[in-house]
mmCIF file of C-alpha atoms in Angstrom:
data_model
loop_
_atom_site.group_PDB
_atom_site.id
_atom_site.type_symbol
_atom_site.label_atom_id
_atom_site.label_comp_id
_atom_site.label_asym_id
_atom_site.label_seq_id
_atom_site.Cartn_x
_atom_site.Cartn_y
_atom_site.Cartn_z
ATOM 1 C CA ARG A 1 -7.535 -10.741 65.509
ATOM 2 C CA PRO A 2 -9.994 -13.163 67.169
ATOM 3 C CA GLY A 3 -10.032 -12.918 70.926
ATOM 4 C CA MET A 4 -8.419 -9.503 70.984
ATOM 5 C CA SER A 5 -10.207 -6.800 72.867
ATOM 6 C CA SER A 6 -9.641 -3.116 72.477
ATOM 7 C CA SER A 7 -11.532 0.118 72.819
ATOM 8 C CA ASN A 8 -12.586 -0.440 69.207
ATOM 9 C CA SER A 9 -13.957 -3.970 69.712
ATOM 10 C CA SER A 10 -17.490 -2.922 70.707
ATOM 11 C CA SER A 11 -18.058 -1.268 67.326
ATOM 12 C CA ARG A 12 -16.550 -4.081 65.234
ATOM 13 C CA ARG A 13 -18.785 -6.643 63.644
ATOM 14 C CA ALA A 14 -18.245 -10.383 63.498
ATOM 15 C CA ARG A 15 -16.555 -11.943 60.494
ATOM 16 C CA VAL A 16 -18.555 -12.492 57.334
ATOM 17 C CA SER A 17 -19.212 -16.195 56.803
ATOM 18 C CA THR A 18 -21.337 -16.009 53.643
ATOM 19 C CA LEU A 19 -22.379 -13.465 51.004
ATOM 20 C CA HIS A 20 -25.167 -13.573 48.453
ATOM 21 C CA THR A 21 -26.799 -11.126 46.038
ATOM 22 C CA ALA A 22 -30.469 -11.094 45.061
ATOM 23 C CA ASP A 23 -33.252 -8.558 44.551
ATOM 24 C CA ILE A 24 -35.060 -9.386 47.798
ATOM 25 C CA VAL A 25 -36.722 -5.999 48.384
ATOM 26 C CA LYS A 26 -37.835 -5.744 44.737
ATOM 27 C CA SER A 27 -36.087 -2.431 44.085
ATOM 28 C CA GLY A 28 -34.771 -3.494 40.698
ATOM 29 C CA ALA A 29 -31.193 -3.600 41.977
ATOM 30 C CA LEU A 30 -29.432 -6.538 43.559
ATOM 31 C CA ASP A 31 -29.284 -6.434 47.360
ATOM 32 C CA VAL A 32 -26.206 -7.659 49.209
ATOM 33 C CA LEU A 33 -27.057 -10.321 51.790
ATOM 34 C CA VAL A 34 -24.486 -10.830 54.538
ATOM 35 C CA GLY A 35 -24.340 -13.750 56.981
ATOM 36 C CA ARG A 36 -21.907 -13.414 59.880
ATOM 37 C CA GLU A 37 -20.241 -15.812 62.310
ATOM 38 C CA ASP A 38 -22.186 -14.366 65.271
ATOM 39 C CA GLY A 39 -25.510 -15.135 63.558
ATOM 40 C CA SER A 40 -26.210 -11.640 62.246
ATOM 41 C CA LEU A 41 -28.138 -11.590 58.980
ATOM 42 C CA GLU A 42 -28.086 -8.309 57.068
ATOM 43 C CA VAL A 43 -29.750 -7.159 53.849
ATOM 44 C CA TRP A 44 -28.054 -4.131 52.310
ATOM 45 C CA GLY A 45 -29.978 -2.251 49.609
ATOM 46 C CA LEU A 46 -28.078 -0.609 46.786
ATOM 47 C CA GLY A 47 -30.867 1.778 45.800
ATOM 48 C CA ASP A 48 -33.131 1.393 42.809
ATOM 49 C CA GLY A 49 -32.175 -0.424 39.649
ATOM 50 C CA SER A 50 -32.491 2.617 37.404
ATOM 51 C CA ALA A 51 -28.737 3.039 36.982
ATOM 52 C CA SER A 52 -25.953 0.545 36.591
ATOM 53 C CA PRO A 53 -23.768 0.033 39.645
ATOM 54 C CA SER A 54 -20.652 2.146 39.550
ATOM 55 C CA ALA A 55 -18.233 3.613 42.050
ATOM 56 C CA SER A 56 -19.559 7.142 41.531
ATOM 57 C CA ARG A 57 -23.172 6.037 42.073
ATOM 58 C CA LEU A 58 -22.230 4.209 45.265
ATOM 59 C CA GLU A 59 -20.506 7.339 46.540
ATOM 60 C CA GLN A 60 -23.635 9.404 45.868
ATOM 61 C CA ALA A 61 -26.051 6.886 47.399
ATOM 62 C CA PRO A 62 -24.239 4.504 49.754
ATOM 63 C CA PRO A 63 -25.751 1.101 50.587
ATOM 64 C CA SER A 64 -28.446 1.168 53.243
ATOM 65 C CA LEU A 65 -29.274 -1.527 55.777
ATOM 66 C CA THR A 66 -32.850 -2.601 54.973
ATOM 67 C CA PHE A 67 -33.130 -5.646 57.261
ATOM 68 C CA GLU A 68 -31.120 -7.084 60.147
ATOM 69 C CA THR A 69 -31.724 -9.904 62.589
ATOM 70 C CA SER A 70 -29.660 -12.168 64.806
ATOM 71 C CA LEU A 71 -29.984 -15.948 64.713
ATOM 72 C CA GLN A 72 -27.657 -16.460 67.706
ATOM 73 C CA GLU A 73 -25.480 -18.979 65.856
ATOM 74 C CA SER A 74 -23.123 -18.863 62.922
ATOM 75 C CA ILE A 75 -24.690 -18.633 59.471
ATOM 76 C CA GLN A 76 -23.115 -21.250 57.220
ATOM 77 C CA ALA A 77 -24.872 -20.777 53.876
ATOM 78 C CA MET A 78 -27.662 -18.837 52.207
ATOM 79 C CA ASP A 79 -29.480 -18.796 48.911
ATOM 80 C CA SER A 80 -32.587 -17.160 47.500
ATOM 81 C CA GLY A 81 -35.384 -17.973 45.126
ATOM 82 C CA ASN A 82 -39.120 -18.105 44.673
ATOM 83 C CA ILE A 83 -39.987 -20.804 47.207
ATOM 84 C CA THR A 84 -43.625 -20.130 48.083
ATOM 85 C CA GLY A 85 -44.731 -19.398 44.538
ATOM 86 C CA GLY A 86 -45.678 -15.793 45.295
ATOM 87 C CA ASP A 87 -44.322 -12.577 43.833
ATOM 88 C CA HIS A 88 -41.347 -12.388 46.190
ATOM 89 C CA ASN A 89 -37.938 -14.016 46.338
ATOM 90 C CA GLU A 90 -37.354 -15.617 49.714
ATOM 91 C CA LEU A 91 -34.055 -16.127 51.499
ATOM 92 C CA VAL A 92 -33.060 -19.551 52.881
ATOM 93 C CA VAL A 93 -30.348 -19.673 55.548
ATOM 94 C CA THR A 94 -28.597 -22.605 57.225
ATOM 95 C CA THR A 95 -26.858 -22.324 60.585
ATOM 96 C CA TYR A 96 -23.996 -24.164 62.247
ATOM 97 C CA ALA A 97 -26.396 -26.338 64.287
ATOM 98 C CA GLY A 98 -28.222 -27.427 61.125
ATOM 99 C CA LYS A 99 -31.253 -25.160 61.315
ATOM 100 C CA VAL A 100 -32.793 -24.221 57.979
ATOM 101 C CA LEU A 101 -34.658 -20.916 58.125
ATOM 102 C CA ALA A 102 -36.529 -18.959 55.477
ATOM 103 C CA PHE A 103 -37.210 -15.236 55.352
ATOM 104 C CA THR A 104 -39.764 -13.563 53.088
ATOM 105 C CA PRO A 105 -40.705 -9.944 52.427
ATOM 106 C CA SER A 106 -44.303 -11.017 51.715
ATOM 107 C CA GLN A 107 -46.915 -9.213 53.795
ATOM 108 C CA ALA A 108 -49.040 -12.379 53.835
ATOM 109 C CA ALA A 109 -46.409 -14.092 56.004
ATOM 110 C CA ARG A 110 -47.186 -11.704 58.839
ATOM 111 C CA ASP A 111 -50.580 -13.379 59.289
ATOM 112 C CA PRO A 112 -50.294 -17.075 58.336
ATOM 113 C CA THR A 113 -53.810 -17.984 59.532
ATOM 114 C CA GLY A 114 -55.566 -15.117 57.749
ATOM 115 C CA THR A 115 -57.346 -14.042 60.940
ATOM 116 C CA GLU A 116 -55.939 -10.524 60.933
ATOM 117 C CA MET A 117 -56.802 -10.101 57.250
ATOM 118 C CA ALA A 118 -60.427 -11.115 57.918
ATOM 119 C CA ILE A 119 -60.780 -8.722 60.843
ATOM 120 C CA LEU A 120 -59.206 -5.858 58.920
ATOM 121 C CA GLU A 121 -61.345 -6.573 55.870
ATOM 122 C CA ASP A 122 -64.505 -6.309 57.979
ATOM 123 C CA GLN A 123 -63.237 -3.032 59.470
ATOM 124 C CA SER A 124 -62.242 -1.635 56.071
ATOM 125 C CA VAL A 125 -65.669 -2.349 54.587
ATOM 126 C CA SER A 126 -67.360 -0.397 57.367
ATOM 127 C CA ALA A 127 -64.723 2.376 57.533
ATOM 128 C CA GLY A 128 -64.026 2.589 53.806
ATOM 129 C CA SER A 129 -60.234 2.238 54.165
ATOM 130 C CA SER A 130 -57.923 -0.065 52.253
ATOM 131 C CA LEU A 131 -57.037 -3.459 53.706
ATOM 132 C CA MET A 132 -53.301 -3.211 53.120
ATOM 133 C CA GLY A 133 -53.276 0.330 54.499
ATOM 134 C CA SER A 134 -54.891 -0.953 57.670
ATOM 135 C CA MET A 135 -52.408 -3.809 57.958
ATOM 136 C CA LEU A 136 -49.482 -1.451 57.529
ATOM 137 C CA GLY A 137 -50.919 1.083 59.967
ATOM 138 C CA THR A 138 -51.433 3.868 57.446
ATOM 139 C CA GLY A 139 -55.126 4.283 58.132
ATOM 140 C CA SER A 140 -57.241 5.324 55.186
ATOM 141 C CA LYS A 141 -54.410 6.802 53.121
ATOM 142 C CA LYS A 142 -54.375 5.385 49.609
ATOM 143 C CA LYS A 143 -50.981 4.480 48.215
ATOM 144 C CA PRO A 144 -50.243 4.000 44.546
ATOM 145 C CA GLY A 145 -50.883 0.393 43.646
ATOM 146 C CA SER A 146 -53.250 -0.177 46.569
ATOM 147 C CA GLN A 147 -55.788 -1.802 44.251
ATOM 148 C CA ALA A 148 -53.148 -4.299 43.171
ATOM 149 C CA GLU A 149 -52.266 -4.917 46.817
ATOM 150 C CA GLU A 150 -55.937 -5.431 47.658
ATOM 151 C CA ALA A 151 -56.306 -7.859 44.751
ATOM 152 C CA THR A 152 -53.237 -9.765 45.926
ATOM 153 C CA THR A 153 -54.569 -9.852 49.478
ATOM 154 C CA LYS A 154 -57.967 -11.024 48.258
ATOM 155 C CA ALA A 155 -56.393 -13.800 46.175
ATOM 156 C CA GLU A 156 -54.260 -14.864 49.147
ATOM 157 C CA LYS A 157 -57.307 -14.872 51.410
ATOM 158 C CA GLU A 158 -59.253 -17.017 48.925
ATOM 159 C CA ARG A 159 -56.324 -19.435 48.599
ATOM 160 C CA ARG A 160 -56.075 -19.775 52.378
ATOM 161 C CA TYR A 161 -59.834 -20.226 52.699
ATOM 162 C CA LYS A 162 -59.812 -23.051 50.140
ATOM 163 C CA ALA A 163 -56.859 -24.700 51.894
ATOM 164 C CA LEU A 164 -58.666 -24.479 55.240
ATOM 165 C CA GLU A 165 -61.852 -25.888 53.721
ATOM 166 C CA LYS A 166 -59.876 -28.802 52.288
ATOM 167 C CA GLU A 167 -58.195 -29.427 55.652
ATOM 168 C CA VAL A 168 -61.550 -29.355 57.467
ATOM 169 C CA ASP A 169 -63.007 -31.847 54.975
ATOM 170 C CA THR A 170 -59.993 -34.127 55.441
ATOM 171 C CA LEU A 171 -60.286 -33.949 59.223
ATOM 172 C CA LYS A 172 -64.019 -34.660 59.051
ATOM 173 C CA ALA A 173 -63.351 -37.708 56.878
ATOM 174 C CA GLN A 174 -60.691 -38.936 59.337
ATOM 175 C CA LEU A 175 -63.075 -38.438 62.251
ATOM 176 C CA ASP A 176 -65.854 -40.324 60.502
ATOM 177 C CA LYS A 177 -63.418 -43.136 59.672
ATOM 178 C CA GLU A 178 -62.314 -43.365 63.324
ATOM 179 C CA LYS A 179 -65.924 -43.462 64.546
ATOM 180 C CA GLN A 180 -66.643 -46.554 62.466
#
């Protein structure tokens, strides 16, 4: 019961305020997304999507916690979808105070300005290692699909560069207009 304390209370979690399912981690299986009254946000993976969900499969491979964070206030609602237009589904969460937050598994979100990507690209050209491997801290190890990751990173870098060029041109035009 709320307000009750016992020796067990430190291990108990807050009440669930909202549930949602979506393939956020791109495993092929739906992930269970849990929002709690204390602001905890959890993403539980149900393995890969190779087999249909069944009680026996869940006993063999129980759900695993793939992401957890605390928002420090009650989560009221959540939904998911392709918001940024990339390859990933993002999660949108609303809190009791009215905050609207979005979470994405996209690696590009780690470096919104592109500065880290540019530095790592210069290092990878001289060292001969992959860009995504450098960003993820794996050194020069090649992972399967690294060429696809590099192509995605290159496309993202070009998109950001064009957006920055456009913004600079707009700011220059505004400055020239103000000077007159």
